[in-house]
Coordinates of C-alpha atoms in Angstrom, one line a residue:
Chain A
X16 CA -113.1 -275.2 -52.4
X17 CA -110.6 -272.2 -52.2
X18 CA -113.8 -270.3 -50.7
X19 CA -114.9 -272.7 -48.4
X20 CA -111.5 -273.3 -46.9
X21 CA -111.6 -269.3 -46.6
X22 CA -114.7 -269.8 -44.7
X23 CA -113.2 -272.7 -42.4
X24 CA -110.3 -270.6 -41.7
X25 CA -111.9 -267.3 -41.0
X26 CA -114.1 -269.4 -38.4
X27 CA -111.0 -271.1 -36.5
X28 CA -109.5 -267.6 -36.2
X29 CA -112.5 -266.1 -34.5
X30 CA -113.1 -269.2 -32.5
X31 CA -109.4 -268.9 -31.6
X32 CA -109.4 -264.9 -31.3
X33 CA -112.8 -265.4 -28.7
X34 CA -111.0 -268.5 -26.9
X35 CA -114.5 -270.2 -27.4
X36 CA -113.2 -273.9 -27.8
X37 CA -116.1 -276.4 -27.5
X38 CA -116.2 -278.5 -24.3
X39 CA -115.2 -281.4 -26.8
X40 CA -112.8 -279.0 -27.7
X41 CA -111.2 -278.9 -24.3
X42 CA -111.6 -282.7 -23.4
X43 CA -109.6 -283.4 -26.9
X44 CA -106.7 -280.8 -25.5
X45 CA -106.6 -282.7 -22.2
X46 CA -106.4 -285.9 -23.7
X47 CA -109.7 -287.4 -22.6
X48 CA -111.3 -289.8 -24.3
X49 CA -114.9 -290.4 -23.1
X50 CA -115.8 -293.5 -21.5
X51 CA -119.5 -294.8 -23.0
X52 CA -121.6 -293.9 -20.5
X53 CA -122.4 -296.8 -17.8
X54 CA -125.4 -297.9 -17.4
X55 CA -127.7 -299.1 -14.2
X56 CA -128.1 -302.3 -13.4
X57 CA -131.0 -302.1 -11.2
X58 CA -134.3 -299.8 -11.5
X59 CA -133.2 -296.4 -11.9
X60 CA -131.4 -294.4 -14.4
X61 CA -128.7 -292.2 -15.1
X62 CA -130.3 -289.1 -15.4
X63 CA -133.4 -287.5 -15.8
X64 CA -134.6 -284.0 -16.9
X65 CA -137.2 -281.6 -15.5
X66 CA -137.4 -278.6 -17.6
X67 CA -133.6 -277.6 -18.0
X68 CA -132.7 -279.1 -15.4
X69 CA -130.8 -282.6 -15.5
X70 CA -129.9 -284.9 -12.2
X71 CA -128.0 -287.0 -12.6
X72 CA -127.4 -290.3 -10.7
X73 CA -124.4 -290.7 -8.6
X74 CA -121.5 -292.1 -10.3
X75 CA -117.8 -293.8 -8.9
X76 CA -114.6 -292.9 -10.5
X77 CA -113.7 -295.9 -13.7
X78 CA -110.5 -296.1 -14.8
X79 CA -110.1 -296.1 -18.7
X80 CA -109.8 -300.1 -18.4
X81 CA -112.9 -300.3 -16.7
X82 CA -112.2 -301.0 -13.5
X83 CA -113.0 -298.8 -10.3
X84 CA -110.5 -296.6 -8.1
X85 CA -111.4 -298.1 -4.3
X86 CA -110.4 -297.8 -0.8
X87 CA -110.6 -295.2 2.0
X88 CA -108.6 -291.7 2.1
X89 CA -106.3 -291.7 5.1
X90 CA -105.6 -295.4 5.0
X91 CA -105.4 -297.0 1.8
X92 CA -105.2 -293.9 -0.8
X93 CA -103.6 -290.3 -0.4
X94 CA -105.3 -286.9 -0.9
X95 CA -103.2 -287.1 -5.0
X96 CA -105.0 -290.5 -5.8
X97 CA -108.2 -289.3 -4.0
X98 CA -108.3 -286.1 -6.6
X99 CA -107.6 -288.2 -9.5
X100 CA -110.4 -290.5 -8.8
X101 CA -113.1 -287.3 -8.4
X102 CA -111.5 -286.4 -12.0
X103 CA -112.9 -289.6 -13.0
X104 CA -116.0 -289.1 -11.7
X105 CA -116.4 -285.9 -13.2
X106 CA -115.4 -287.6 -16.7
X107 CA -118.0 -290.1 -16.3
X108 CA -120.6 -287.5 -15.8
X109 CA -119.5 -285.6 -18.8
X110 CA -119.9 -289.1 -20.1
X111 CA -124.0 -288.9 -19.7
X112 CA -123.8 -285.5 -20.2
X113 CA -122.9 -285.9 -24.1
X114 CA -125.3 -289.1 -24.2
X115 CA -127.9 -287.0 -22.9
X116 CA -127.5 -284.1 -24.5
X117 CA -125.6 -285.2 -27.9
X118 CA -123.4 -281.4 -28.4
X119 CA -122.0 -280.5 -25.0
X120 CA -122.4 -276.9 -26.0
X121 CA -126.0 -277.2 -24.6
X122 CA -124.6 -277.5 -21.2
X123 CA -125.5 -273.8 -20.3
X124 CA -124.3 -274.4 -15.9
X125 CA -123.1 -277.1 -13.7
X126 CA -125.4 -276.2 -10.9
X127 CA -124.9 -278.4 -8.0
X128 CA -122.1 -280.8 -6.6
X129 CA -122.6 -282.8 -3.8
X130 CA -119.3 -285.0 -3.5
X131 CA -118.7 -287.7 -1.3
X132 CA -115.3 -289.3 0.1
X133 CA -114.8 -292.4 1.0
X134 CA -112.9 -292.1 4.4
X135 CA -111.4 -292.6 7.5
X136 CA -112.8 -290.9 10.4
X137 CA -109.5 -288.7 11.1
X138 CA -109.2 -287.4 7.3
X139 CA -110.4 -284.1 7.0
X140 CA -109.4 -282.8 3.3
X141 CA -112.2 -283.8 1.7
X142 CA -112.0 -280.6 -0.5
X143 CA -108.8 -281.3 -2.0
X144 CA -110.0 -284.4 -3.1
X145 CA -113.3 -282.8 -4.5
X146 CA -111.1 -280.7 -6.1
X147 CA -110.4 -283.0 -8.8
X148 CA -114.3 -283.1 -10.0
X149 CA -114.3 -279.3 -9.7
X150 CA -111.3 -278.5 -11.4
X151 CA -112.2 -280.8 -14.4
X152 CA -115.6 -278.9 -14.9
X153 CA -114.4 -276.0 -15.4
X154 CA -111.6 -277.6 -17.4
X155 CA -114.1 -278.2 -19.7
X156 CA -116.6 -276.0 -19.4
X157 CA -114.8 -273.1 -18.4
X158 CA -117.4 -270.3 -16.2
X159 CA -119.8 -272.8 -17.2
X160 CA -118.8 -275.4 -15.0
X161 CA -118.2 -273.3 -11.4
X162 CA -121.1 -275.0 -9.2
X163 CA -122.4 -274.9 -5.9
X164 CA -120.7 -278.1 -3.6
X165 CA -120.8 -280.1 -0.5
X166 CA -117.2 -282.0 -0.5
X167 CA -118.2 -284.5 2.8
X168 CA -116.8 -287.5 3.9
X169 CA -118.7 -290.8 4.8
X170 CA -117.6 -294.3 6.0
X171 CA -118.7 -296.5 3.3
X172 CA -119.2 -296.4 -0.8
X173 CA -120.4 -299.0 -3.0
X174 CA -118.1 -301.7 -3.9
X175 CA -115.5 -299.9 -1.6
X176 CA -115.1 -296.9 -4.1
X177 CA -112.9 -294.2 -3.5
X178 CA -115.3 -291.1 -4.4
X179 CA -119.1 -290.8 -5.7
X180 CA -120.3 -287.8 -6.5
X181 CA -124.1 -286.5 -7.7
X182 CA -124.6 -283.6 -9.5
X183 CA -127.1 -280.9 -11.3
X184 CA -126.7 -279.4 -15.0
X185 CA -128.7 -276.7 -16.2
X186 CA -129.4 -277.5 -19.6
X187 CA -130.3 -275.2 -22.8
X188 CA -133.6 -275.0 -23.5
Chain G
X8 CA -178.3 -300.7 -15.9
X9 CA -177.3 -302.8 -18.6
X10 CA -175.6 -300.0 -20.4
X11 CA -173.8 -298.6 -17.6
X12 CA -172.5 -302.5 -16.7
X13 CA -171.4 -302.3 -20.5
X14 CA -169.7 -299.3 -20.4
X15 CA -167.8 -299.8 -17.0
X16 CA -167.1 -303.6 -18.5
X17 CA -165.7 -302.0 -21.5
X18 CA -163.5 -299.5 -19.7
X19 CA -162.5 -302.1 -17.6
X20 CA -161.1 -304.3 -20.3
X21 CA -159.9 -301.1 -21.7
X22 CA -157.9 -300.6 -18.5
X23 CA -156.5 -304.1 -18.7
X24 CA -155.5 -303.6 -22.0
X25 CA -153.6 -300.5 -21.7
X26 CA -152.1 -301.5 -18.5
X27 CA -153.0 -298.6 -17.0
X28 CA -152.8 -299.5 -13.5
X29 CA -153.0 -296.3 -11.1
X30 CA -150.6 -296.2 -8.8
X31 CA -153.3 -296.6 -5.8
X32 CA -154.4 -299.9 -7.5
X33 CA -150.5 -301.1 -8.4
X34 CA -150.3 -300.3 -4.2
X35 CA -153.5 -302.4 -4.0
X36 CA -152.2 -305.1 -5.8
X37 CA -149.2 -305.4 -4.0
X38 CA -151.3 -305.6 -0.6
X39 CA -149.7 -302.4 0.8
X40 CA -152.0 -300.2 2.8
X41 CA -151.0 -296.4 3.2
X42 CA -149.6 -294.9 6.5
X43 CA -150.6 -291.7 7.5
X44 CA -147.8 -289.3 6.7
X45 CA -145.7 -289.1 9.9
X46 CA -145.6 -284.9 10.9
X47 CA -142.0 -284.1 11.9
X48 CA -142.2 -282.6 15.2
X49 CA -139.7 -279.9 15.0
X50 CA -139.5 -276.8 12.4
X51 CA -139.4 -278.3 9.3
X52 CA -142.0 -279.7 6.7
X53 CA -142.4 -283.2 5.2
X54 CA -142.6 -281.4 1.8
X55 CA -141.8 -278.0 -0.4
X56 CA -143.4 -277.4 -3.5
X57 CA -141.4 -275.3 -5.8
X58 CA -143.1 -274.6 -9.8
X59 CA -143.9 -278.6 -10.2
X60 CA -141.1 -279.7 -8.5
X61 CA -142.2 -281.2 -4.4
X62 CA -138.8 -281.7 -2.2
X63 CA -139.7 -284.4 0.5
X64 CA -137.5 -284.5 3.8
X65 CA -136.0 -287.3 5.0
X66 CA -137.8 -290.4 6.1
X67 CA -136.7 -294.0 8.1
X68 CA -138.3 -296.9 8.0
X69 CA -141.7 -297.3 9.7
X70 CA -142.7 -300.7 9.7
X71 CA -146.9 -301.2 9.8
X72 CA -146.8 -301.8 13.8
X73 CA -145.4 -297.4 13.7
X74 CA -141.8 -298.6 15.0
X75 CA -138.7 -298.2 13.2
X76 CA -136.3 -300.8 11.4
X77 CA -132.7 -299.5 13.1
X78 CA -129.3 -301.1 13.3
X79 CA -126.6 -301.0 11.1
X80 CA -126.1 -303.2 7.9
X81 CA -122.8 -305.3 8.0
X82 CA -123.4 -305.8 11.6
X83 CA -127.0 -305.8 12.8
X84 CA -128.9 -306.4 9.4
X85 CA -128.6 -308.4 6.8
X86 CA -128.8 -306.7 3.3
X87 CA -132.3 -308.7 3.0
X88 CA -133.3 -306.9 6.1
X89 CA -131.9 -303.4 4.3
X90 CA -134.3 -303.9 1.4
X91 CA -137.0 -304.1 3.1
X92 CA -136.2 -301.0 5.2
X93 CA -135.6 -299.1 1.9
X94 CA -139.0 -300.0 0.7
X95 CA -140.6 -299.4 3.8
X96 CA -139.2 -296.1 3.9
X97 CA -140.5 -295.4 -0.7
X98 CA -144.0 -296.4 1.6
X99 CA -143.3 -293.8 3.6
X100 CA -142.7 -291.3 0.6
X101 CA -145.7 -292.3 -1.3
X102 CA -147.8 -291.7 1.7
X103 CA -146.0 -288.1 1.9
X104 CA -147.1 -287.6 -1.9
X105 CA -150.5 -289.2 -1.6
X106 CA -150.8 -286.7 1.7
X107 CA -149.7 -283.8 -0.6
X108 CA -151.2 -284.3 -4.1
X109 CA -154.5 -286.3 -3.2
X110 CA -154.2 -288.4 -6.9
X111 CA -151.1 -290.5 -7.4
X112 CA -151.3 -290.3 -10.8
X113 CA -150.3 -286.5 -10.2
X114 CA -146.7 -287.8 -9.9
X115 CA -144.8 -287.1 -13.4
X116 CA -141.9 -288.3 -12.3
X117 CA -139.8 -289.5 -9.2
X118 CA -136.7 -287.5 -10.1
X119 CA -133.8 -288.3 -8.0
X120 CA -133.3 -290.0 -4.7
X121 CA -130.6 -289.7 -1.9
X122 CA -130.8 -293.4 -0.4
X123 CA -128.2 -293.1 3.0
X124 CA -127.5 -296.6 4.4
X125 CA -126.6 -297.1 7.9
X126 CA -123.5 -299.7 8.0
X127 CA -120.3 -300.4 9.4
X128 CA -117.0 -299.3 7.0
X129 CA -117.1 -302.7 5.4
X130 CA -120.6 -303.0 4.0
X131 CA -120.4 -302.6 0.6
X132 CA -123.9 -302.9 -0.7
X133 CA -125.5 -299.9 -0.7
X134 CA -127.0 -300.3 -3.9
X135 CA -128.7 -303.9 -3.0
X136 CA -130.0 -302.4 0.0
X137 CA -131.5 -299.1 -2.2
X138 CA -133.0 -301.3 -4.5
X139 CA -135.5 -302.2 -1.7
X140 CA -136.7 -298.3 -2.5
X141 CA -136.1 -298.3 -6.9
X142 CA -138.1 -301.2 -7.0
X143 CA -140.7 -300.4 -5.0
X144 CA -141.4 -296.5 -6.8
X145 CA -141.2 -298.6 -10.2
X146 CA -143.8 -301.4 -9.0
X147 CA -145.7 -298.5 -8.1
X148 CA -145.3 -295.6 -10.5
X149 CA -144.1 -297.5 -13.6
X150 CA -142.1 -296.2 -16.2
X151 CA -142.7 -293.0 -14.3
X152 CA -141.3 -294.2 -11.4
X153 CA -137.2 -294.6 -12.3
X154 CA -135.2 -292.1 -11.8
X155 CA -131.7 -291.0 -10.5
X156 CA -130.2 -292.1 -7.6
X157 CA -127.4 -292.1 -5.4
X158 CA -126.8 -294.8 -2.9
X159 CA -124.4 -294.6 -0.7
X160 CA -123.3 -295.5 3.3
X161 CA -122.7 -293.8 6.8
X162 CA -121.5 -294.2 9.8
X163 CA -124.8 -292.7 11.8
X164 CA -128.4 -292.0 11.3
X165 CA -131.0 -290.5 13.5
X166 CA -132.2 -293.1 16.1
X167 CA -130.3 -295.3 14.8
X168 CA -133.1 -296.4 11.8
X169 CA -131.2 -298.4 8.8
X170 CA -132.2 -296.6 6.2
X171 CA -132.8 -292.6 5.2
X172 CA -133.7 -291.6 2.0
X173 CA -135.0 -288.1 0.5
X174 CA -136.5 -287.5 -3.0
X175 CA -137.5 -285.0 -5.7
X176 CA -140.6 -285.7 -7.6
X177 CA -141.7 -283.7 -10.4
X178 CA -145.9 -283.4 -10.4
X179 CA -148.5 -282.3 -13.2
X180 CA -149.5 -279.0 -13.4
Chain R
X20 CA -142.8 -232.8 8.1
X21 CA -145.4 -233.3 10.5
X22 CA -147.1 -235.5 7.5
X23 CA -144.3 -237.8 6.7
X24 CA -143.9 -238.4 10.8
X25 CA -147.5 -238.8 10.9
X26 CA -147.1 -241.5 8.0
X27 CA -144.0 -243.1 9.4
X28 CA -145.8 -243.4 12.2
X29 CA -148.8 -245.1 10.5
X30 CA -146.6 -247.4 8.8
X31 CA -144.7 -248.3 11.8
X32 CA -147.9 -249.1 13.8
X33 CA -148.8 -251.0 10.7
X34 CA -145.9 -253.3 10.7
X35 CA -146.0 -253.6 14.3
X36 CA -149.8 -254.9 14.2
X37 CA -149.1 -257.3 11.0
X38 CA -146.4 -258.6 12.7
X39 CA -144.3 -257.8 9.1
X40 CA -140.8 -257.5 10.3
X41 CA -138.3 -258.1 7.9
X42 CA -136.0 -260.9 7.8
X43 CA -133.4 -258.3 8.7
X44 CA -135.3 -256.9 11.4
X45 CA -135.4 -260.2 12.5
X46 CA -131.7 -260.9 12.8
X47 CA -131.6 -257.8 14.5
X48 CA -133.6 -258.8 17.4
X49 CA -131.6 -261.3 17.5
X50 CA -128.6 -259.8 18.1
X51 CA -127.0 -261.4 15.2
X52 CA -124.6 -259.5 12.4
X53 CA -124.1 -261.4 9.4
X54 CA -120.4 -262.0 8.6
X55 CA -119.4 -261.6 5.2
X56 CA -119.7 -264.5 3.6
X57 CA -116.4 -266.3 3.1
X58 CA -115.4 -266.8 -0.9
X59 CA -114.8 -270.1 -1.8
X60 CA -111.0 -270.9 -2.5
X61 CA -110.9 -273.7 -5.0
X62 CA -112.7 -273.8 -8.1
X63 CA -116.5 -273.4 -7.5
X64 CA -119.0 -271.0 -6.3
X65 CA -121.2 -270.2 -2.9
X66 CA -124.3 -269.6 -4.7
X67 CA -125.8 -270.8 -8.3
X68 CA -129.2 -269.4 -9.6
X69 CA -131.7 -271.3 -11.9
X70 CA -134.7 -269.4 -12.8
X71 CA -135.9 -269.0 -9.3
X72 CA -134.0 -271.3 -7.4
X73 CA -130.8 -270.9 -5.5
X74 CA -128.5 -273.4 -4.8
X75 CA -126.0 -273.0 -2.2
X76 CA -123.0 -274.7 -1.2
X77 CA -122.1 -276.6 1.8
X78 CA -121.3 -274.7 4.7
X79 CA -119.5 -274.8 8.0
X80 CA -120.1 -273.6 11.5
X81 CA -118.1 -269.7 11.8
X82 CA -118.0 -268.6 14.9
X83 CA -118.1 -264.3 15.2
X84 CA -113.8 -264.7 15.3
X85 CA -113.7 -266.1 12.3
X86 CA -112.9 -269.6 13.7
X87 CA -114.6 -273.3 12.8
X88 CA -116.5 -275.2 15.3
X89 CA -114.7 -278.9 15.3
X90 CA -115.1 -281.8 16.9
X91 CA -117.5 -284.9 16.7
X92 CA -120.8 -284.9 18.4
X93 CA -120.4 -288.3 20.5
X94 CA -117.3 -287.5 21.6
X95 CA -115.9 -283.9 21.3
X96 CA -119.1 -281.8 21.5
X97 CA -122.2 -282.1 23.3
X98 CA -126.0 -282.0 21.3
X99 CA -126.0 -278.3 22.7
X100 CA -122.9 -277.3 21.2
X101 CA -123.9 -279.3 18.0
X102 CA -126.9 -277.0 17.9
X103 CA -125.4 -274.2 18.0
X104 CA -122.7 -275.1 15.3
X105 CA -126.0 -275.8 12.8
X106 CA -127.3 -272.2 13.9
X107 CA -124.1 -270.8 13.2
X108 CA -124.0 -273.0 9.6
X109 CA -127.7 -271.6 8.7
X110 CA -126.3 -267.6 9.9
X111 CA -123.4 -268.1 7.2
X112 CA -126.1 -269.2 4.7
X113 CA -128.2 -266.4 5.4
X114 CA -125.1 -264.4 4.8
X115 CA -124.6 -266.0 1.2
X116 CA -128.3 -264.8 0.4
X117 CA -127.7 -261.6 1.5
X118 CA -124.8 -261.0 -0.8
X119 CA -126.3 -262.2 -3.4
X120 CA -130.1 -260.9 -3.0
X121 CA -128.9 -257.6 -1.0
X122 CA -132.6 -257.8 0.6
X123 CA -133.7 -261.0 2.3
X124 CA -137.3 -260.5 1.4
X125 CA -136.8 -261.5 -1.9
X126 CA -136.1 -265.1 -0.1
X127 CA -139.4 -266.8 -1.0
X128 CA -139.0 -269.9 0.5
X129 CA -136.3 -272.2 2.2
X130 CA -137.3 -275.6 0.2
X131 CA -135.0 -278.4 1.4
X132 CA -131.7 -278.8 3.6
X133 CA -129.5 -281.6 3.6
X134 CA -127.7 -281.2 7.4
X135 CA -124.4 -283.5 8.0
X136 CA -123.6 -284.0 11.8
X137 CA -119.9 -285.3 11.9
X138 CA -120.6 -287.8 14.8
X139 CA -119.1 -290.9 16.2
X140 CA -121.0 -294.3 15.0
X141 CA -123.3 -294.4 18.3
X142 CA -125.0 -291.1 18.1
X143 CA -128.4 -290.9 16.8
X144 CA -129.6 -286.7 18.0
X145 CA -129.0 -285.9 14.2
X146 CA -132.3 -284.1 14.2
X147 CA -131.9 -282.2 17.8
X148 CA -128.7 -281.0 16.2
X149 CA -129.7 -279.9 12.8
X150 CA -132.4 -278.2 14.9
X151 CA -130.1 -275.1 15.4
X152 CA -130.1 -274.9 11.3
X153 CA -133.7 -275.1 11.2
X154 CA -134.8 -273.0 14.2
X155 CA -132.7 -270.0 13.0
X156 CA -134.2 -270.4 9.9
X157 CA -137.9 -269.9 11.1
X158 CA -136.9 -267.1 13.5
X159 CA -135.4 -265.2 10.6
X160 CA -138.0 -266.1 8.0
X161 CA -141.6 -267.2 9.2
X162 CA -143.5 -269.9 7.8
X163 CA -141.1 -268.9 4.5
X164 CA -138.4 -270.6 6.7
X165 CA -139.6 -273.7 7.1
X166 CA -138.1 -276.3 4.7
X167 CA -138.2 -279.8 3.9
X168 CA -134.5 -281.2 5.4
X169 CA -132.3 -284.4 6.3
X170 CA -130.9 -284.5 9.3
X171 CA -127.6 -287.5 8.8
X172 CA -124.5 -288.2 10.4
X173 CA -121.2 -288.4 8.7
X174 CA -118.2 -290.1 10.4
X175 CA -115.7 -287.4 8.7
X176 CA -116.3 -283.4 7.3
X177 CA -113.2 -281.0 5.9
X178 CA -111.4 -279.6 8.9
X179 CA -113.3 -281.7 11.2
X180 CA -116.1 -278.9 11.4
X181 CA -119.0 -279.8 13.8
X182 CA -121.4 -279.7 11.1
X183 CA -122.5 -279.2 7.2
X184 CA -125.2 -278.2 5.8
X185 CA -126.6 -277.2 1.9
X186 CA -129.6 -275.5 1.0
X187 CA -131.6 -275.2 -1.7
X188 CA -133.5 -271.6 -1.6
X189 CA -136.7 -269.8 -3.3
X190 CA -136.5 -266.4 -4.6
X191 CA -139.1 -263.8 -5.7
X192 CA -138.7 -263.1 -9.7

């Protein structure tokens, strides 16, 4: 026992020492909890691989009760709520992310972000409100999770959602 | 004679058995006749081929008569109008991929699809309008046929047409 | 001396007669100087590689002095400025593979563009806008220019730029 607590100890100093915390890791340290991922109603699915690559199906930012973030930016939410709903969004994927792929460790890139704002026609910071997906990533992924995006605006979501957001993972062989 | 009867009766029942449908006879079936893949007229291509991988462009909705389905959902079409734009516009895909690959049952997968509905900032029902697309790739391509999506709305699409959706499909070596 | 001018001169003929010109040679003819391309602020990247794929990020339309072309087509812009704020979206993309290829023959293919035209609801030239995008594309790159693409609108984009487009990019190994 005396040995193997040795062993235990000697590996949460390195892991410490090389600051390699575990995306698990990180979402436990930013008090997330996540959601079971949500599954599709109708015929498609949340994700599918080609080679390493995962796409994965557009998602809408869900509360922890359940319920969904809506309205338009520049009338019925500001640029703070906006970013909080991406977060969400970005915590759902991570969601299908550890279904998928079981260990999050296997996440090797977050390739591709195309994020979508739900929107007046005047507002204009969609970025900031992307932001909040982005920033989470790398959150939790650290290097890892710096992608490629398109933070755009349209007129109309699904059930009147605040954000949806699609995205690619590069995956460990 | 009587042998080759036999063995095209046996494979036959085999086929039946299996459920092994190709996807030209599941189109068959379902009384839908090919178009001939529309050319875009400008300088871009209907389809890129990268490894195994094909990215097809954009399409409408081109009803059998060569005209487009426009107007905007929430306004000028009703969301049973949308899904029928949607499929009409997975027909126009398929033709793409049957253009491209020859053999149907070259398709390994339909990957992910970007479904773009044309509505006012009200309409809500992207999805029900997609669907019109899902369930028309599953009908045809089976289990092979679902794959990730994102559905989601705008404010303007070329010509007006109702629908726009682009798609990845991964193909056999 | 009078060798290595003879075989200059032999290879210049050659790449006259094969029409070979490289990508950079190309820009030069026409008159255009890549900017550098502008770093992303927030958290995420311009460009992420997979195998042999590039994905780029969205971008906007820079003009030479640094400034964004904004405005909505429908209303603030005309289709010809439109055009020219896609051309100017595709030169800063151009600029993003250059950085991180250093030689543009190592592009092996532009596969698929998704183009954004931030429009009122009543305009449908999408496509003749996104053309400027496209049509720089081919000048710059041949036949390895020409990509699959959407061409939607979008009633809002960040800073009210004219247009956004992403890109998804084949490289040589």
């Amino acid at each position: 026992l005396a040995l193997q607590c040795g062993i235990l100890f000697m590996l949460l100093v390195l892991n410490h020492h090389t600051g390699a915390q575990t995306p698990e890791q990180n979402l436990a340290k930013l008090g997330i909890t996540l959601p079971k991922a949500s599954q599709p109603v109708a015929n498609y699915v949340n994700c599918v691989r080609v080679g390493n690559l995962l796409f994965l199906a557009g998602k809408g930012p869900v509360t922890p009760n359940g319920t969904y973030i809506t309205g338009k930016l520049g009338k019925d939410l500001d640029t703070a709520r906006g970013y909080e709903a991406a977060r969400l969004v970005a915590i759902g994927h991570i969601a299908v992310l550890k279904a998928e792929l079981g260990d999050l460790r296997k996440v090797k890139r977050i390739v591709k972000v195309l994020g979508l704002v739900n929107c007046t026609d005047q507002f204009t910071a969609q970025p900031k409100v992307i932001n909040g997906y982005s920033d989470l990533m790398v959150a939790v992924f650290g290097e890892k999770g710096k992608h490629a995006r398109s933070a755009v605006g349209t007129n109309a979501l699904p059930m009147n959602i605040a954000v949806e957001a699609e995205v690619i993972v590069e995956v460990e062989e």
